[in-house]
Coordinates of C-alpha atoms in Angstrom, one line a residue:
M1 CA -24.8 -16.1 -18.5
K2 CA -26.3 -19.1 -20.1
K3 CA -29.9 -17.8 -19.4
N4 CA -29.0 -14.4 -20.9
L5 CA -27.6 -16.0 -24.0
I6 CA -30.7 -18.4 -24.4
L7 CA -32.9 -15.4 -24.2
L8 CA -30.8 -13.5 -26.8
N9 CA -30.8 -16.4 -29.1
W10 CA -34.7 -16.7 -28.9
V11 CA -34.9 -13.0 -29.7
L12 CA -32.6 -13.4 -32.7
I13 CA -34.2 -16.5 -34.0
T14 CA -37.7 -15.0 -33.7
V15 CA -36.8 -11.8 -35.5
A16 CA -35.0 -13.8 -38.3
A17 CA -37.9 -16.1 -38.7
L18 CA -40.5 -13.5 -38.7
T19 CA -38.8 -11.2 -41.2
T20 CA -38.1 -14.2 -43.4
V21 CA -41.6 -15.2 -43.5
L22 CA -43.0 -11.7 -43.9
S23 CA -40.6 -11.1 -46.8
E24 CA -41.5 -14.4 -48.3
Y25 CA -45.2 -13.6 -48.5
G26 CA -44.6 -10.1 -49.6
I27 CA -45.9 -8.5 -46.4
L28 CA -42.6 -6.7 -45.8
A29 CA -40.1 -5.5 -48.4
I30 CA -36.7 -6.4 -46.9
S31 CA -33.5 -6.9 -49.0
D32 CA -32.0 -10.3 -49.3
P33 CA -28.7 -9.2 -47.7
V34 CA -30.5 -7.9 -44.5
L35 CA -32.4 -11.3 -44.2
L36 CA -29.2 -13.2 -44.8
S37 CA -27.5 -11.1 -42.0
L38 CA -30.4 -11.6 -39.6
R39 CA -30.5 -15.4 -40.1
W40 CA -26.6 -15.8 -39.7
L41 CA -26.6 -13.6 -36.7
A42 CA -29.2 -15.9 -35.1
L43 CA -27.1 -18.9 -36.0
A44 CA -24.0 -17.2 -34.6
G45 CA -25.7 -16.9 -31.2
L46 CA -26.7 -20.6 -31.4
L47 CA -23.2 -21.6 -32.3
T48 CA -21.8 -19.7 -29.3
Y49 CA -24.4 -21.3 -27.1
A50 CA -23.3 -24.7 -28.4
F51 CA -19.7 -24.0 -27.9
I52 CA -20.4 -22.9 -24.2
K53 CA -22.6 -25.7 -23.4
K54 CA -20.3 -28.5 -24.9
N55 CA -23.1 -31.1 -25.3
L56 CA -23.3 -33.4 -28.3
T57 CA -27.0 -33.3 -28.5
T58 CA -27.0 -29.5 -28.7
S59 CA -24.2 -29.4 -31.1
I60 CA -25.9 -31.8 -33.5
L61 CA -29.2 -29.8 -33.5
V62 CA -27.3 -26.6 -34.1
A63 CA -25.3 -28.2 -36.9
M64 CA -28.5 -29.2 -38.5
L65 CA -29.7 -25.6 -38.6
V66 CA -26.4 -24.3 -39.8
G67 CA -26.3 -27.0 -42.5
T68 CA -29.8 -26.1 -43.6
E69 CA -28.8 -22.5 -43.9
I70 CA -25.7 -23.2 -45.8
G71 CA -27.6 -25.3 -48.3
Y72 CA -30.2 -22.7 -48.7
D73 CA -27.9 -19.7 -49.1
F74 CA -24.9 -21.3 -50.8
P75 CA -26.0 -24.4 -52.7
E76 CA -22.8 -24.9 -54.8
F77 CA -20.6 -24.6 -51.8
A78 CA -22.8 -27.0 -49.9
T79 CA -22.5 -29.7 -52.4
N80 CA -18.8 -29.5 -52.0
L81 CA -19.1 -30.5 -48.4
R82 CA -19.8 -34.1 -49.5
F83 CA -16.3 -35.3 -48.3
L84 CA -17.2 -34.3 -44.7
R85 CA -20.2 -36.6 -44.6
Q86 CA -18.2 -39.3 -46.4
I87 CA -15.6 -39.3 -43.8
F88 CA -18.3 -39.7 -41.1
L89 CA -20.2 -42.4 -43.0
Q90 CA -16.9 -44.4 -43.6
M91 CA -16.0 -44.2 -40.0
I92 CA -19.3 -45.3 -38.8
K93 CA -19.0 -48.2 -41.2
T94 CA -15.8 -49.5 -39.6
V95 CA -17.8 -50.2 -36.4
I96 CA -20.2 -52.7 -38.1
A97 CA -18.3 -55.9 -37.9
P98 CA -16.6 -55.7 -34.5
L99 CA -19.7 -54.1 -32.9
L100 CA -21.9 -56.9 -34.1
F101 CA -19.5 -59.6 -33.2
A102 CA -18.8 -58.3 -29.7
T103 CA -22.4 -57.8 -28.6
L104 CA -23.8 -60.9 -30.1
V105 CA -21.0 -63.2 -28.8
A106 CA -20.9 -61.6 -25.3
G107 CA -24.8 -61.7 -25.3
I108 CA -25.1 -65.3 -26.1
A109 CA -22.1 -66.8 -24.4
G110 CA -22.0 -64.3 -21.6
H111 CA -25.8 -64.0 -20.6
S112 CA -27.8 -66.4 -22.6
D113 CA -26.2 -69.8 -21.6
L114 CA -29.5 -71.8 -21.5
K115 CA -27.8 -74.7 -19.6
Q116 CA -27.3 -72.4 -16.6
V117 CA -30.5 -70.2 -16.6
G118 CA -32.8 -72.9 -17.6
R119 CA -36.4 -71.9 -18.2
M120 CA -35.6 -68.1 -17.8
G121 CA -33.3 -68.2 -20.7
W122 CA -35.8 -69.6 -23.3
K123 CA -38.7 -67.6 -21.9
S124 CA -36.8 -64.4 -22.3
L125 CA -35.5 -65.1 -25.8
L126 CA -39.0 -66.2 -26.8
Y127 CA -40.6 -63.0 -25.4
F128 CA -37.9 -60.9 -27.1
E129 CA -38.3 -62.4 -30.4
I130 CA -42.1 -62.0 -30.4
V131 CA -42.2 -58.4 -29.1
T132 CA -39.5 -57.1 -31.4
T133 CA -41.0 -58.8 -34.5
I134 CA -44.3 -57.1 -33.7
A135 CA -42.4 -53.9 -33.5
L136 CA -40.9 -54.5 -36.9
F137 CA -44.2 -55.1 -38.4
I138 CA -45.6 -51.9 -36.9
G139 CA -42.8 -50.1 -38.4
L140 CA -43.6 -51.7 -41.7
I141 CA -47.2 -50.9 -41.6
F142 CA -46.8 -47.3 -40.7
A143 CA -44.0 -46.7 -43.4
N144 CA -46.3 -48.1 -46.1
W145 CA -49.2 -46.1 -44.6
F146 CA -47.7 -42.7 -44.3
K147 CA -45.2 -43.1 -47.2
P148 CA -42.7 -40.5 -45.9
G149 CA -40.2 -41.3 -48.6
E150 CA -42.3 -40.7 -51.6
G151 CA -41.8 -37.6 -53.7
I152 CA -38.2 -37.1 -53.1
I153 CA -36.3 -36.6 -56.5
P154 CA -32.5 -37.4 -56.3
P155 CA -30.1 -35.5 -58.4
A156 CA -29.0 -37.0 -61.6
S157 CA -25.5 -37.5 -60.2
L158 CA -26.7 -39.6 -57.4
N159 CA -28.9 -41.7 -59.7
E160 CA -26.0 -42.6 -61.8
T161 CA -24.2 -44.3 -58.8
L162 CA -27.1 -46.3 -57.6
P163 CA -26.2 -50.0 -57.5
K164 CA -27.7 -52.4 -59.8
V165 CA -29.3 -55.3 -58.0
E166 CA -29.5 -58.8 -59.6
Q167 CA -32.5 -60.8 -59.1
Q168 CA -31.9 -63.9 -56.8
G169 CA -34.1 -66.8 -56.0
W170 CA -34.9 -68.0 -52.5
Q171 CA -32.3 -70.6 -52.6
S172 CA -29.6 -68.0 -53.4
I173 CA -30.9 -65.7 -50.7
I174 CA -30.6 -68.5 -48.0
T175 CA -27.1 -69.7 -49.2
H176 CA -25.9 -66.1 -49.2
A177 CA -26.7 -65.8 -45.6
F178 CA -23.9 -68.3 -44.7
P179 CA -20.4 -67.0 -44.9
E180 CA -17.7 -68.8 -46.7
N181 CA -14.9 -66.5 -45.4
I182 CA -15.6 -64.1 -42.6
A183 CA -12.7 -61.7 -43.5
K184 CA -14.4 -61.6 -47.0
S185 CA -17.8 -60.9 -45.3
I186 CA -16.3 -58.1 -43.2
Y187 CA -14.6 -56.6 -46.3
N188 CA -17.8 -56.6 -48.3
G189 CA -20.0 -55.3 -45.5
E190 CA -22.2 -58.5 -45.5
V191 CA -24.2 -57.8 -42.2
L192 CA -26.2 -60.9 -42.3
Q193 CA -23.1 -63.3 -42.7
I194 CA -21.4 -61.6 -39.9
V195 CA -24.5 -62.1 -37.8
V196 CA -24.6 -65.8 -38.6
F197 CA -21.0 -66.3 -37.9
S198 CA -21.2 -64.4 -34.5
V199 CA -24.4 -66.5 -33.4
I200 CA -22.8 -69.7 -34.2
F201 CA -19.5 -68.6 -32.7
G202 CA -21.4 -67.4 -29.4
V203 CA -23.2 -70.9 -29.3
A204 CA -20.0 -72.7 -29.6
L205 CA -18.3 -70.6 -26.9
A206 CA -21.3 -71.2 -24.6
M207 CA -20.6 -74.9 -24.9
L208 CA -17.0 -74.7 -23.5
P209 CA -16.2 -75.3 -19.9
D210 CA -16.7 -72.2 -17.6
E211 CA -13.1 -71.9 -17.0
K212 CA -12.2 -71.5 -20.6
K213 CA -15.2 -69.7 -21.6
K214 CA -14.9 -66.9 -19.1
K215 CA -11.5 -65.9 -20.4
F216 CA -12.8 -65.4 -23.9
V217 CA -16.1 -63.9 -22.8
G218 CA -14.0 -61.4 -20.8
G219 CA -12.0 -60.5 -24.0
V220 CA -15.1 -60.1 -26.1
E221 CA -16.8 -57.9 -23.5
L222 CA -13.6 -55.8 -23.5
L223 CA -13.8 -55.5 -27.3
A224 CA -17.4 -54.4 -26.9
E225 CA -16.2 -51.6 -24.4
V226 CA -13.6 -50.5 -26.8
M227 CA -16.1 -50.3 -29.7
F228 CA -18.3 -48.2 -27.5
K229 CA -15.4 -45.8 -26.9
F230 CA -14.6 -45.9 -30.6
T231 CA -18.1 -44.9 -31.5
K232 CA -18.0 -42.2 -29.1
I233 CA -14.9 -40.8 -30.6
I234 CA -16.6 -40.9 -34.0
M235 CA -19.7 -39.2 -32.6
L236 CA -17.5 -36.1 -31.8
F237 CA -17.4 -35.5 -35.6
A238 CA -21.2 -36.2 -35.8
P239 CA -22.0 -32.5 -35.7
I240 CA -19.8 -31.7 -38.6
G241 CA -20.9 -34.8 -40.6
V242 CA -24.6 -34.3 -40.0
G243 CA -24.3 -30.6 -40.7
A244 CA -22.5 -31.4 -44.1
A245 CA -25.0 -34.1 -45.0
I246 CA -28.0 -31.8 -44.5
A247 CA -26.2 -29.0 -46.2
E248 CA -25.6 -31.0 -49.2
T249 CA -29.1 -32.5 -49.0
V250 CA -30.7 -29.0 -49.2
G251 CA -28.1 -27.6 -51.6
H252 CA -29.0 -30.6 -54.1
M253 CA -32.7 -30.8 -53.5
G254 CA -33.8 -27.5 -52.1
I255 CA -35.6 -26.7 -48.9
D256 CA -38.7 -28.8 -49.7
V257 CA -36.9 -32.0 -48.9
L258 CA -37.2 -31.1 -45.3
K259 CA -41.0 -31.8 -45.6
N260 CA -40.3 -35.5 -46.1
L261 CA -37.9 -35.5 -43.0
A262 CA -40.6 -34.1 -41.0
M263 CA -43.1 -36.7 -42.3
L264 CA -40.5 -39.4 -41.5
L265 CA -40.2 -37.9 -37.9
A266 CA -43.9 -37.7 -37.4
T267 CA -44.4 -41.2 -38.7
L268 CA -41.8 -42.7 -36.3
Y269 CA -43.4 -40.9 -33.3
C270 CA -46.9 -42.1 -34.2
A271 CA -45.7 -45.6 -34.8
L272 CA -43.8 -45.8 -31.4
L273 CA -46.9 -44.4 -29.6
A274 CA -48.9 -47.1 -31.4
F275 CA -46.4 -49.7 -30.2
L276 CA -46.6 -48.6 -26.8
G277 CA -50.6 -48.4 -26.7
L278 CA -51.2 -51.7 -28.7
V279 CA -48.4 -53.9 -27.6
L280 CA -46.7 -53.0 -24.3
V281 CA -49.8 -51.8 -22.5
P282 CA -51.8 -54.9 -23.2
V283 CA -48.6 -57.0 -22.2
A284 CA -48.4 -55.1 -18.9
L285 CA -52.1 -55.7 -18.2
F286 CA -51.9 -59.4 -19.2
A287 CA -48.8 -59.7 -16.7
R288 CA -51.0 -58.0 -14.1
I289 CA -48.5 -55.1 -13.8
P290 CA -50.0 -51.9 -12.6
I291 CA -49.2 -49.3 -15.5
I292 CA -49.3 -46.1 -13.4
K293 CA -46.9 -47.5 -10.7
F294 CA -44.7 -49.0 -13.4
A295 CA -44.6 -45.7 -15.4
K296 CA -43.7 -43.7 -12.1
N297 CA -40.8 -46.2 -11.4
I298 CA -39.2 -46.1 -14.8
A299 CA -39.7 -42.4 -15.4
E300 CA -36.2 -41.7 -14.1
P301 CA -34.2 -44.1 -16.3
V302 CA -36.5 -43.2 -19.3
S303 CA -35.8 -39.6 -18.9
I304 CA -32.1 -40.3 -18.6
A305 CA -32.2 -42.2 -21.9
F306 CA -34.1 -39.5 -23.6
A307 CA -31.7 -36.7 -22.5
T308 CA -28.5 -38.7 -23.4
T309 CA -30.0 -40.8 -26.3
S310 CA -28.2 -43.8 -24.9
S311 CA -30.0 -46.8 -23.6
E312 CA -26.8 -47.8 -21.8
S313 CA -26.7 -44.6 -19.7
A314 CA -30.0 -45.6 -18.2
L315 CA -29.1 -49.3 -17.4
P316 CA -27.9 -48.9 -13.8
K317 CA -30.9 -46.8 -12.8
A318 CA -33.2 -49.1 -14.6
M319 CA -31.9 -52.2 -12.9
E320 CA -32.2 -50.4 -9.5
R321 CA -35.8 -49.2 -10.2
M322 CA -37.0 -52.6 -11.3
E323 CA -35.4 -54.5 -8.3
K324 CA -37.3 -51.9 -6.1
F325 CA -40.4 -52.6 -8.2
G326 CA -40.5 -56.1 -7.0
V327 CA -38.5 -58.0 -9.6
P328 CA -35.9 -60.3 -8.1
R329 CA -32.2 -59.4 -8.4
Q330 CA -31.2 -62.6 -10.3
I331 CA -34.0 -61.9 -12.9
V332 CA -33.0 -58.2 -13.4
S333 CA -29.5 -59.1 -13.8
F334 CA -30.1 -61.7 -16.5
V335 CA -33.1 -60.2 -18.4
M336 CA -31.9 -56.4 -18.6
P337 CA -28.5 -56.9 -19.9
T338 CA -29.7 -59.6 -22.4
G339 CA -32.5 -57.3 -23.5
Y340 CA -29.9 -54.6 -24.4
S341 CA -28.8 -57.0 -27.2
F342 CA -32.0 -58.8 -28.0
N343 CA -34.9 -56.6 -27.0
L344 CA -34.5 -53.0 -28.4
D345 CA -38.0 -52.4 -29.4
G346 CA -37.8 -48.8 -30.4
S347 CA -34.6 -49.4 -32.5
T348 CA -36.1 -52.3 -34.3
L349 CA -39.3 -50.6 -35.2
Y350 CA -37.3 -47.5 -36.4
L351 CA -35.0 -49.8 -38.6
A352 CA -38.0 -51.3 -40.4
L353 CA -39.4 -47.7 -41.0
A354 CA -36.1 -46.3 -42.1
T355 CA -35.4 -49.0 -44.5
I356 CA -38.8 -48.6 -46.2
F357 CA -38.1 -44.9 -46.3
V358 CA -35.0 -45.5 -48.2
A359 CA -36.7 -47.7 -50.7
Q360 CA -39.5 -45.1 -51.2
A361 CA -36.9 -42.2 -51.5
S362 CA -34.9 -44.0 -54.1
G363 CA -37.9 -45.2 -56.1
A364 CA -36.8 -48.8 -55.8
D365 CA -39.3 -51.5 -56.4
F366 CA -39.6 -53.1 -52.9
P367 CA -42.5 -55.6 -52.9
V368 CA -44.2 -57.1 -50.0
S369 CA -42.2 -60.3 -50.3
E370 CA -38.9 -58.4 -49.9
Q371 CA -40.2 -56.4 -47.1
I372 CA -41.1 -59.6 -45.2
A373 CA -37.5 -60.8 -46.0
M374 CA -36.3 -57.5 -44.8
V375 CA -38.1 -58.1 -41.4
F376 CA -36.5 -61.4 -40.9
L377 CA -33.1 -60.0 -41.7
L378 CA -33.7 -57.2 -39.2
M379 CA -34.8 -59.8 -36.6
L380 CA -31.4 -60.9 -36.6
T381 CA -29.3 -57.7 -37.3
S382 CA -31.2 -55.7 -34.8
K383 CA -30.1 -58.0 -32.1
G384 CA -26.6 -56.5 -32.5
V385 CA -27.7 -53.0 -31.8
A386 CA -25.6 -51.7 -28.9
G387 CA -27.2 -49.3 -26.2
I388 CA -25.1 -46.4 -27.5
P389 CA -26.2 -43.2 -29.3
R390 CA -27.2 -43.7 -32.9
A391 CA -25.9 -47.3 -33.1
T392 CA -28.9 -48.1 -35.2
L393 CA -27.4 -46.1 -38.0
V394 CA -24.7 -48.8 -38.3
I395 CA -27.4 -51.7 -38.6
L396 CA -29.5 -49.4 -41.1
L397 CA -26.5 -49.1 -43.4
G398 CA -26.0 -52.8 -43.3
A399 CA -29.6 -53.6 -44.1
V400 CA -29.6 -51.1 -46.9
A401 CA -26.5 -52.6 -48.4
N402 CA -27.8 -56.2 -48.0
F403 CA -31.0 -55.3 -50.1
G404 CA -28.9 -53.3 -52.9
L405 CA -30.5 -49.9 -52.0
P406 CA -28.7 -46.7 -52.3
E407 CA -27.1 -45.1 -49.3
W408 CA -28.0 -41.4 -50.0
P409 CA -31.4 -41.5 -48.4
V410 CA -29.7 -42.6 -45.2
L411 CA -27.8 -39.4 -45.3
L412 CA -31.2 -37.5 -45.2
I413 CA -32.1 -39.5 -42.1
M414 CA -28.9 -38.6 -40.4
G415 CA -30.1 -35.0 -40.5
I416 CA -32.9 -35.8 -38.0
D417 CA -31.6 -39.0 -36.5
E418 CA -30.7 -37.2 -33.2
L419 CA -34.5 -36.3 -32.8
M420 CA -35.5 -39.8 -33.7
D421 CA -32.8 -41.4 -31.4
M422 CA -34.4 -39.6 -28.4
A423 CA -37.8 -41.4 -28.9
R424 CA -36.7 -44.8 -29.9
T425 CA -34.0 -45.0 -27.1
S426 CA -36.8 -44.2 -24.5
V427 CA -39.0 -46.9 -25.9
N428 CA -36.0 -49.4 -25.7
V429 CA -35.7 -48.6 -22.0
I430 CA -39.4 -49.0 -21.4
G431 CA -39.5 -52.3 -23.3
N432 CA -36.6 -53.7 -21.2
C433 CA -38.0 -52.6 -17.9
L434 CA -41.4 -54.3 -18.8
A435 CA -39.5 -57.4 -20.0
T436 CA -38.2 -58.0 -16.5
G437 CA -41.5 -57.7 -14.9
V438 CA -43.0 -60.0 -17.5
I439 CA -40.4 -62.7 -16.9
A440 CA -40.6 -62.3 -13.2
R441 CA -44.4 -62.8 -13.4
W442 CA -44.0 -65.8 -15.8
E443 CA -41.6 -67.4 -13.3
G444 CA -44.0 -66.6 -10.5
E445 CA -41.3 -64.4 -8.6
L446 CA -42.7 -60.9 -8.9
D447 CA -43.2 -59.5 -5.5
D448 CA -46.7 -57.9 -5.7
A449 CA -46.5 -56.4 -2.1
K450 CA -43.2 -54.7 -3.0
M451 CA -44.6 -53.6 -6.5
Q452 CA -47.7 -51.9 -4.9
A453 CA -45.4 -50.0 -2.4
S454 CA -42.7 -49.2 -5.0
D455 CA -43.8 -45.5 -5.6
Q456 CA -44.1 -44.5 -2.0
I457 CA -40.3 -43.7 -1.5
P458 CA -39.3 -40.9 -3.7
D459 CA -35.8 -40.9 -5.3
N460 CA -34.3 -37.8 -6.8
G461 CA -31.1 -39.5 -8.0
A462 CA -32.3 -39.0 -11.6
I463 CA -31.9 -35.3 -11.3
K464 CA -28.3 -35.5 -10.5
E465 CA -27.7 -38.0 -13.4
L466 CA -29.5 -35.7 -15.9
E467 CA -27.4 -32.8 -14.7
E468 CA -24.3 -34.9 -15.2
A469 CA -25.3 -36.1 -18.6
E470 CA -25.9 -32.5 -19.7
Q471 CA -22.4 -31.5 -18.5
I472 CA -20.7 -34.3 -20.5

């Protein structure tokens, strides 16, 4: 049934696309009502397929196409769909404070107690900071090189609502980073102040005796799990929110805005490939980790992460594969979970790139000095990115608000966030797997014999996991 429906959809899409292009260039004379009917017939087939498949990824991709068509065919109606994307945006914002607090406190107090783990703790944190900072600068370089946000002209109605940013000295910026009232910081959406409070709170919690600390850490980890579930509930509305966002975008700005989104997508993929080739490959070679064998071992968790757009879904398999690769269990069990809060390379690179895109799209003056300040802000805020689908959207909104940039370009990004999430999540998993090997080598505990023999025993478990993920 599904195969026949897929084939029928491809036929309908091909016919609709060909007739539209041929009519656009004057090769065939086809009336607008006929073209409109063909396009919506193809979309109806896709909607039926998405309903049968019941997969969030498929639903969001189909919603993008439907939203584009609504914005193109019915621009006035599309602009009235603003309330749908506002609902989605506001619900996402409610996750910011509890998500940052839970992940940072649990990461510091639960996994990063330097008194217990000794050298491995500071080595891991040092490695995480260096690699993620390089990722941020690569994102910065590619954003300024490709300039994917330039040329977007926002409607006058949006320009009128852009926030006015007051100039602040460096003393004011530093002072502003420290909260005077955490409730006030949460109310105003001050992400950096929430991060500073969470870090200090996590350090203070780590200093308590184990008996007292474990009780609170367990509660914070439970809060993190609740926020994971909360975000998943919100993401059920994502197809509607994303479809409405891209419909409003196309209705306001026309179909040409998609060129900028395609450029942003291409820029991200080029930047991630550059990060893999220029950073992670040399790190692997320096740590004497065979790249081919490493790639074979992590292929399964990376494919799971790509298919589900969730780093968390790949965590059990990634830990299992790296232990098989020759990394001792105690190192895997410390470095991998800690990395999920402190070492999401793909997400941090994306955050730098997306923030510059927002500045370029809005026409805001964003000099190099502020870009460097943004990098240092994202060095902290990106450490709170949870391993769940599209959690970087939460951090991006916080960074945009922190620099007084408008939010409407983020709505453009939402239209292709699903496609970008696949790539950055895969890089997150690759970076964390490599981190366990690097720390194991640094500690002198990487089992070379086991590592060399790691690709000789096939494991087909990923196939089952992918099938299960597709059924969710």
